[in-house]
Amino acid sequence: MLLTNRMMIYLSVTQLLDSLGAFLCGNAGTLAFTGVDTSFNLVFRRTKDGLSVAGEDGVIARTAPQELASAVLSAAESLSRRLPSEDPAASGYEASLAAFRPLLS
């Protein structure tokens, strides 16, 4: 069970990087994210002052798009150091990181 849960975090972060990257580059007003094989969810909304991030219990952060992208990338890169290169999720995870990095330049 622990191994399965550990694998799901990498799949979830890959999905978050891909969907959040598309949201930040696009015009959609809302992004609803649900982790892989979990009930964990976040809702990202564009506001006149930037973005809001909400969980199940309401808004947990208000931030600028670049600040959110930086925080997500930093956490994802830190997590990637624990992902063995031979793990089946590794290539997709690294590809998503590579696609997300340009959002900060």
mmCIF file of N, CA and C in Angstrom, residues 9-85:
data_model
loop_
_atom_site.group_PDB
_atom_site.id
_atom_site.type_symbol
_atom_site.label_atom_id
_atom_site.label_comp_id
_atom_site.label_asym_id
_atom_site.label_seq_id
_atom_site.Cartn_x
_atom_site.Cartn_y
_atom_site.Cartn_z
ATOM 1 N N ILE A 9 1.828 9.970 -5.645
ATOM 2 C CA ILE A 9 2.242 11.365 -5.460
ATOM 3 C C ILE A 9 2.992 11.862 -6.695
ATOM 4 N N TYR A 10 3.837 11.017 -7.265
ATOM 5 C CA TYR A 10 4.572 11.437 -8.462
ATOM 6 C C TYR A 10 3.642 11.618 -9.659
ATOM 7 N N LEU A 11 2.671 10.734 -9.792
ATOM 8 C CA LEU A 11 1.688 10.884 -10.873
ATOM 9 C C LEU A 11 0.838 12.128 -10.648
ATOM 10 N N SER A 12 0.485 12.395 -9.397
ATOM 11 C CA SER A 12 -0.319 13.584 -9.085
ATOM 12 C C SER A 12 0.446 14.868 -9.359
ATOM 13 N N VAL A 13 1.724 14.911 -8.984
ATOM 14 C CA VAL A 13 2.512 16.119 -9.221
ATOM 15 C C VAL A 13 2.729 16.324 -10.715
ATOM 16 N N THR A 14 2.928 15.246 -11.452
ATOM 17 C CA THR A 14 3.043 15.352 -12.912
ATOM 18 C C THR A 14 1.768 15.966 -13.483
ATOM 19 N N GLN A 15 0.630 15.478 -13.034
ATOM 20 C CA GLN A 15 -0.662 16.019 -13.488
ATOM 21 C C GLN A 15 -0.813 17.480 -13.081
ATOM 22 N N LEU A 16 -0.388 17.825 -11.868
ATOM 23 C CA LEU A 16 -0.480 19.216 -11.405
ATOM 24 C C LEU A 16 0.390 20.131 -12.261
ATOM 25 N N LEU A 17 1.628 19.729 -12.523
ATOM 26 C CA LEU A 17 2.518 20.548 -13.350
ATOM 27 C C LEU A 17 1.913 20.782 -14.733
ATOM 28 N N ASP A 18 1.393 19.723 -15.333
ATOM 29 C CA ASP A 18 0.822 19.840 -16.679
ATOM 30 C C ASP A 18 -0.428 20.723 -16.693
ATOM 31 N N SER A 19 -1.331 20.476 -15.771
ATOM 32 C CA SER A 19 -2.589 21.236 -15.785
ATOM 33 C C SER A 19 -2.388 22.672 -15.314
ATOM 34 N N LEU A 20 -1.556 22.880 -14.309
ATOM 35 C CA LEU A 20 -1.307 24.236 -13.836
ATOM 36 C C LEU A 20 -0.540 25.043 -14.883
ATOM 37 N N GLY A 21 0.387 24.413 -15.559
ATOM 38 C CA GLY A 21 1.116 25.100 -16.627
ATOM 39 C C GLY A 21 0.187 25.573 -17.726
ATOM 40 N N ALA A 22 -0.727 24.708 -18.145
ATOM 41 C CA ALA A 22 -1.698 25.085 -19.178
ATOM 42 C C ALA A 22 -2.616 26.197 -18.670
ATOM 43 N N PHE A 23 -3.025 26.124 -17.416
ATOM 44 C CA PHE A 23 -3.893 27.147 -16.824
ATOM 45 C C PHE A 23 -3.182 28.498 -16.785
ATOM 46 N N LEU A 24 -1.941 28.506 -16.330
ATOM 47 C CA LEU A 24 -1.206 29.773 -16.216
ATOM 48 C C LEU A 24 -0.933 30.413 -17.571
ATOM 49 N N CYS A 25 -0.789 29.594 -18.603
ATOM 50 C CA CYS A 25 -0.527 30.116 -19.952
ATOM 51 C C CYS A 25 -1.811 30.443 -20.718
ATOM 52 N N GLY A 26 -2.920 29.955 -20.237
ATOM 53 C CA GLY A 26 -4.177 30.119 -20.961
ATOM 54 C C GLY A 26 -5.047 31.228 -20.407
ATOM 55 N N ASN A 27 -6.308 31.181 -20.788
ATOM 56 C CA ASN A 27 -7.279 32.203 -20.406
ATOM 57 C C ASN A 27 -8.389 31.695 -19.499
ATOM 58 N N ALA A 28 -8.357 30.423 -19.146
ATOM 59 C CA ALA A 28 -9.417 29.862 -18.303
ATOM 60 C C ALA A 28 -9.464 30.581 -16.966
ATOM 61 N N GLY A 29 -10.642 30.735 -16.430
ATOM 62 C CA GLY A 29 -10.805 31.420 -15.159
ATOM 63 C C GLY A 29 -10.610 30.524 -13.954
ATOM 64 N N THR A 30 -10.789 29.214 -14.152
ATOM 65 C CA THR A 30 -10.723 28.266 -13.042
ATOM 66 C C THR A 30 -10.048 26.976 -13.477
ATOM 67 N N LEU A 31 -9.284 26.400 -12.564
ATOM 68 C CA LEU A 31 -8.708 25.066 -12.741
ATOM 69 C C LEU A 31 -9.043 24.257 -11.502
ATOM 70 N N ALA A 32 -9.733 23.151 -11.695
ATOM 71 C CA ALA A 32 -10.015 22.218 -10.598
ATOM 72 C C ALA A 32 -9.043 21.051 -10.733
ATOM 73 N N PHE A 33 -8.252 20.829 -9.704
ATOM 74 C CA PHE A 33 -7.248 19.764 -9.712
ATOM 75 C C PHE A 33 -7.603 18.738 -8.646
ATOM 76 N N THR A 34 -7.591 17.474 -9.030
ATOM 77 C CA THR A 34 -7.759 16.369 -8.085
ATOM 78 C C THR A 34 -6.599 15.418 -8.285
ATOM 79 N N GLY A 35 -5.934 15.070 -7.196
ATOM 80 C CA GLY A 35 -4.800 14.150 -7.272
ATOM 81 C C GLY A 35 -5.218 12.783 -7.777
ATOM 82 N N VAL A 36 -4.232 12.032 -8.256
ATOM 83 C CA VAL A 36 -4.462 10.698 -8.791
ATOM 84 C C VAL A 36 -4.812 9.739 -7.650
ATOM 85 N N ASP A 37 -5.922 9.030 -7.804
ATOM 86 C CA ASP A 37 -6.359 8.005 -6.852
ATOM 87 C C ASP A 37 -6.500 8.542 -5.427
ATOM 88 N N THR A 38 -7.019 9.768 -5.308
ATOM 89 C CA THR A 38 -7.211 10.398 -4.003
ATOM 90 C C THR A 38 -8.379 11.371 -4.081
ATOM 91 N N SER A 39 -8.835 11.809 -2.939
ATOM 92 C CA SER A 39 -9.884 12.825 -2.917
ATOM 93 C C SER A 39 -9.291 14.217 -2.732
ATOM 94 N N PHE A 40 -7.966 14.324 -2.635
ATOM 95 C CA PHE A 40 -7.313 15.624 -2.462
ATOM 96 C C PHE A 40 -7.586 16.485 -3.687
ATOM 97 N N ASN A 41 -8.041 17.712 -3.439
ATOM 98 C CA ASN A 41 -8.307 18.595 -4.569
ATOM 99 C C ASN A 41 -7.994 20.039 -4.213
ATOM 100 N N LEU A 42 -7.690 20.790 -5.241
ATOM 101 C CA LEU A 42 -7.448 22.230 -5.148
ATOM 102 C C LEU A 42 -8.192 22.903 -6.291
ATOM 103 N N VAL A 43 -8.626 24.131 -6.050
ATOM 104 C CA VAL A 43 -9.251 24.924 -7.106
ATOM 105 C C VAL A 43 -8.459 26.222 -7.222
ATOM 106 N N PHE A 44 -7.959 26.486 -8.402
ATOM 107 C CA PHE A 44 -7.211 27.710 -8.707
ATOM 108 C C PHE A 44 -8.155 28.624 -9.476
ATOM 109 N N ARG A 45 -8.233 29.882 -9.059
ATOM 110 C CA ARG A 45 -9.110 30.850 -9.732
ATOM 111 C C ARG A 45 -8.344 32.126 -10.025
ATOM 112 N N ARG A 46 -8.608 32.671 -11.202
ATOM 113 C CA ARG A 46 -8.069 33.989 -11.517
ATOM 114 C C ARG A 46 -8.912 35.027 -10.794
ATOM 115 N N THR A 47 -8.247 36.005 -10.213
ATOM 116 C CA THR A 47 -8.938 37.119 -9.570
ATOM 117 C C THR A 47 -8.391 38.396 -10.180
ATOM 118 N N LYS A 48 -8.996 39.526 -9.867
ATOM 119 C CA LYS A 48 -8.484 40.778 -10.423
ATOM 120 C C LYS A 48 -7.099 41.113 -9.878
ATOM 121 N N ASP A 49 -6.731 40.514 -8.741
ATOM 122 C CA ASP A 49 -5.423 40.783 -8.138
ATOM 123 C C ASP A 49 -4.413 39.660 -8.324
ATOM 124 N N GLY A 50 -4.759 38.604 -9.052
ATOM 125 C CA GLY A 50 -3.839 37.481 -9.243
ATOM 126 C C GLY A 50 -4.581 36.163 -9.260
ATOM 127 N N LEU A 51 -4.268 35.299 -8.303
ATOM 128 C CA LEU A 51 -4.888 33.986 -8.223
ATOM 129 C C LEU A 51 -5.310 33.689 -6.796
ATOM 130 N N SER A 52 -6.331 32.876 -6.658
ATOM 131 C CA SER A 52 -6.670 32.318 -5.356
ATOM 132 C C SER A 52 -6.545 30.805 -5.478
ATOM 133 N N VAL A 53 -6.166 30.186 -4.378
ATOM 134 C CA VAL A 53 -6.052 28.729 -4.308
ATOM 135 C C VAL A 53 -6.958 28.288 -3.170
ATOM 136 N N ALA A 54 -7.869 27.384 -3.464
ATOM 137 C CA ALA A 54 -8.817 26.917 -2.451
ATOM 138 C C ALA A 54 -8.756 25.415 -2.314
ATOM 139 N N GLY A 55 -8.944 24.980 -1.097
ATOM 140 C CA GLY A 55 -9.081 23.566 -0.789
ATOM 141 C C GLY A 55 -10.512 23.293 -0.400
ATOM 142 N N GLU A 56 -10.717 22.163 0.202
ATOM 143 C CA GLU A 56 -12.053 21.741 0.608
ATOM 144 C C GLU A 56 -12.708 22.727 1.576
ATOM 145 N N ASP A 57 -11.902 23.353 2.424
ATOM 146 C CA ASP A 57 -12.440 24.249 3.454
ATOM 147 C C ASP A 57 -12.407 25.728 3.072
ATOM 148 N N GLY A 58 -12.112 26.037 1.831
ATOM 149 C CA GLY A 58 -12.108 27.423 1.391
ATOM 150 C C GLY A 58 -10.742 27.884 0.917
ATOM 151 N N VAL A 59 -10.603 29.193 0.711
ATOM 152 C CA VAL A 59 -9.374 29.781 0.173
ATOM 153 C C VAL A 59 -8.224 29.580 1.160
ATOM 154 N N ILE A 60 -7.104 29.076 0.636
ATOM 155 C CA ILE A 60 -5.919 28.867 1.467
ATOM 156 C C ILE A 60 -4.785 29.811 1.090
ATOM 157 N N ALA A 61 -4.898 30.445 -0.094
ATOM 158 C CA ALA A 61 -3.847 31.383 -0.506
ATOM 159 C C ALA A 61 -4.373 32.312 -1.585
ATOM 160 N N ARG A 62 -3.825 33.512 -1.574
ATOM 161 C CA ARG A 62 -4.000 34.478 -2.665
ATOM 162 C C ARG A 62 -2.592 34.873 -3.065
ATOM 163 N N THR A 63 -2.317 34.796 -4.357
ATOM 164 C CA THR A 63 -0.936 34.960 -4.796
ATOM 165 C C THR A 63 -0.870 35.440 -6.238
ATOM 166 N N ALA A 64 0.321 35.817 -6.647
ATOM 167 C CA ALA A 64 0.577 36.175 -8.042
ATOM 168 C C ALA A 64 0.912 34.898 -8.820
ATOM 169 N N PRO A 65 0.603 34.857 -10.107
ATOM 170 C CA PRO A 65 0.894 33.666 -10.903
ATOM 171 C C PRO A 65 2.361 33.232 -10.834
ATOM 172 N N GLN A 66 3.291 34.171 -10.944
ATOM 173 C CA GLN A 66 4.717 33.814 -10.898
ATOM 174 C C GLN A 66 5.116 33.239 -9.545
ATOM 175 N N GLU A 67 4.538 33.786 -8.489
ATOM 176 C CA GLU A 67 4.833 33.299 -7.139
ATOM 177 C C GLU A 67 4.326 31.865 -6.962
ATOM 178 N N LEU A 68 3.130 31.586 -7.459
ATOM 179 C CA LEU A 68 2.591 30.231 -7.386
ATOM 180 C C LEU A 68 3.443 29.274 -8.211
ATOM 181 N N ALA A 69 3.768 29.668 -9.437
ATOM 182 C CA ALA A 69 4.591 28.814 -10.298
ATOM 183 C C ALA A 69 5.930 28.512 -9.644
ATOM 184 N N SER A 70 6.539 29.504 -9.045
ATOM 185 C CA SER A 70 7.832 29.314 -8.381
ATOM 186 C C SER A 70 7.721 28.337 -7.213
ATOM 187 N N ALA A 71 6.692 28.485 -6.403
ATOM 188 C CA ALA A 71 6.511 27.601 -5.244
ATOM 189 C C ALA A 71 6.245 26.160 -5.681
ATOM 190 N N VAL A 72 5.403 25.992 -6.691
ATOM 191 C CA VAL A 72 5.094 24.646 -7.184
ATOM 192 C C VAL A 72 6.337 24.011 -7.791
ATOM 193 N N LEU A 73 7.064 24.754 -8.591
ATOM 194 C CA LEU A 73 8.270 24.217 -9.208
ATOM 195 C C LEU A 73 9.306 23.834 -8.157
ATOM 196 N N SER A 74 9.501 24.676 -7.175
ATOM 197 C CA SER A 74 10.474 24.384 -6.122
ATOM 198 C C SER A 74 10.117 23.087 -5.392
ATOM 199 N N ALA A 75 8.867 22.931 -5.029
ATOM 200 C CA ALA A 75 8.435 21.717 -4.335
ATOM 201 C C ALA A 75 8.560 20.487 -5.234
ATOM 202 N N ALA A 76 8.188 20.630 -6.501
ATOM 203 C CA ALA A 76 8.261 19.504 -7.438
ATOM 204 C C ALA A 76 9.704 19.086 -7.687
ATOM 205 N N GLU A 77 10.610 20.057 -7.786
ATOM 206 C CA GLU A 77 12.018 19.721 -7.978
ATOM 207 C C GLU A 77 12.602 19.040 -6.743
ATOM 208 N N SER A 78 12.212 19.496 -5.575
ATOM 209 C CA SER A 78 12.662 18.859 -4.340
ATOM 210 C C SER A 78 12.177 17.407 -4.277
ATOM 211 N N LEU A 79 10.920 17.185 -4.614
ATOM 212 C CA LEU A 79 10.370 15.833 -4.623
ATOM 213 C C LEU A 79 11.049 14.955 -5.668
ATOM 214 N N SER A 80 11.440 15.550 -6.786
ATOM 215 C CA SER A 80 12.057 14.760 -7.868
ATOM 216 C C SER A 80 13.368 14.119 -7.438
ATOM 217 N N ARG A 81 14.043 14.705 -6.479
ATOM 218 C CA ARG A 81 15.315 14.138 -6.007
ATOM 219 C C ARG A 81 15.119 12.806 -5.284
ATOM 220 N N ARG A 82 13.893 12.503 -4.905
ATOM 221 C CA ARG A 82 13.587 11.237 -4.230
ATOM 222 C C ARG A 82 13.050 10.176 -5.195
ATOM 223 N N LEU A 83 12.880 10.556 -6.440
ATOM 224 C CA LEU A 83 12.315 9.641 -7.435
ATOM 225 C C LEU A 83 13.437 8.907 -8.162
ATOM 226 N N PRO A 84 13.551 7.585 -7.972
ATOM 227 C CA PRO A 84 14.603 6.836 -8.672
ATOM 228 C C PRO A 84 14.432 6.932 -10.193
ATOM 229 N N SER A 85 15.516 7.075 -10.901
ATOM 230 C CA SER A 85 15.447 7.238 -12.360
ATOM 231 C C SER A 85 14.835 6.019 -13.052
#
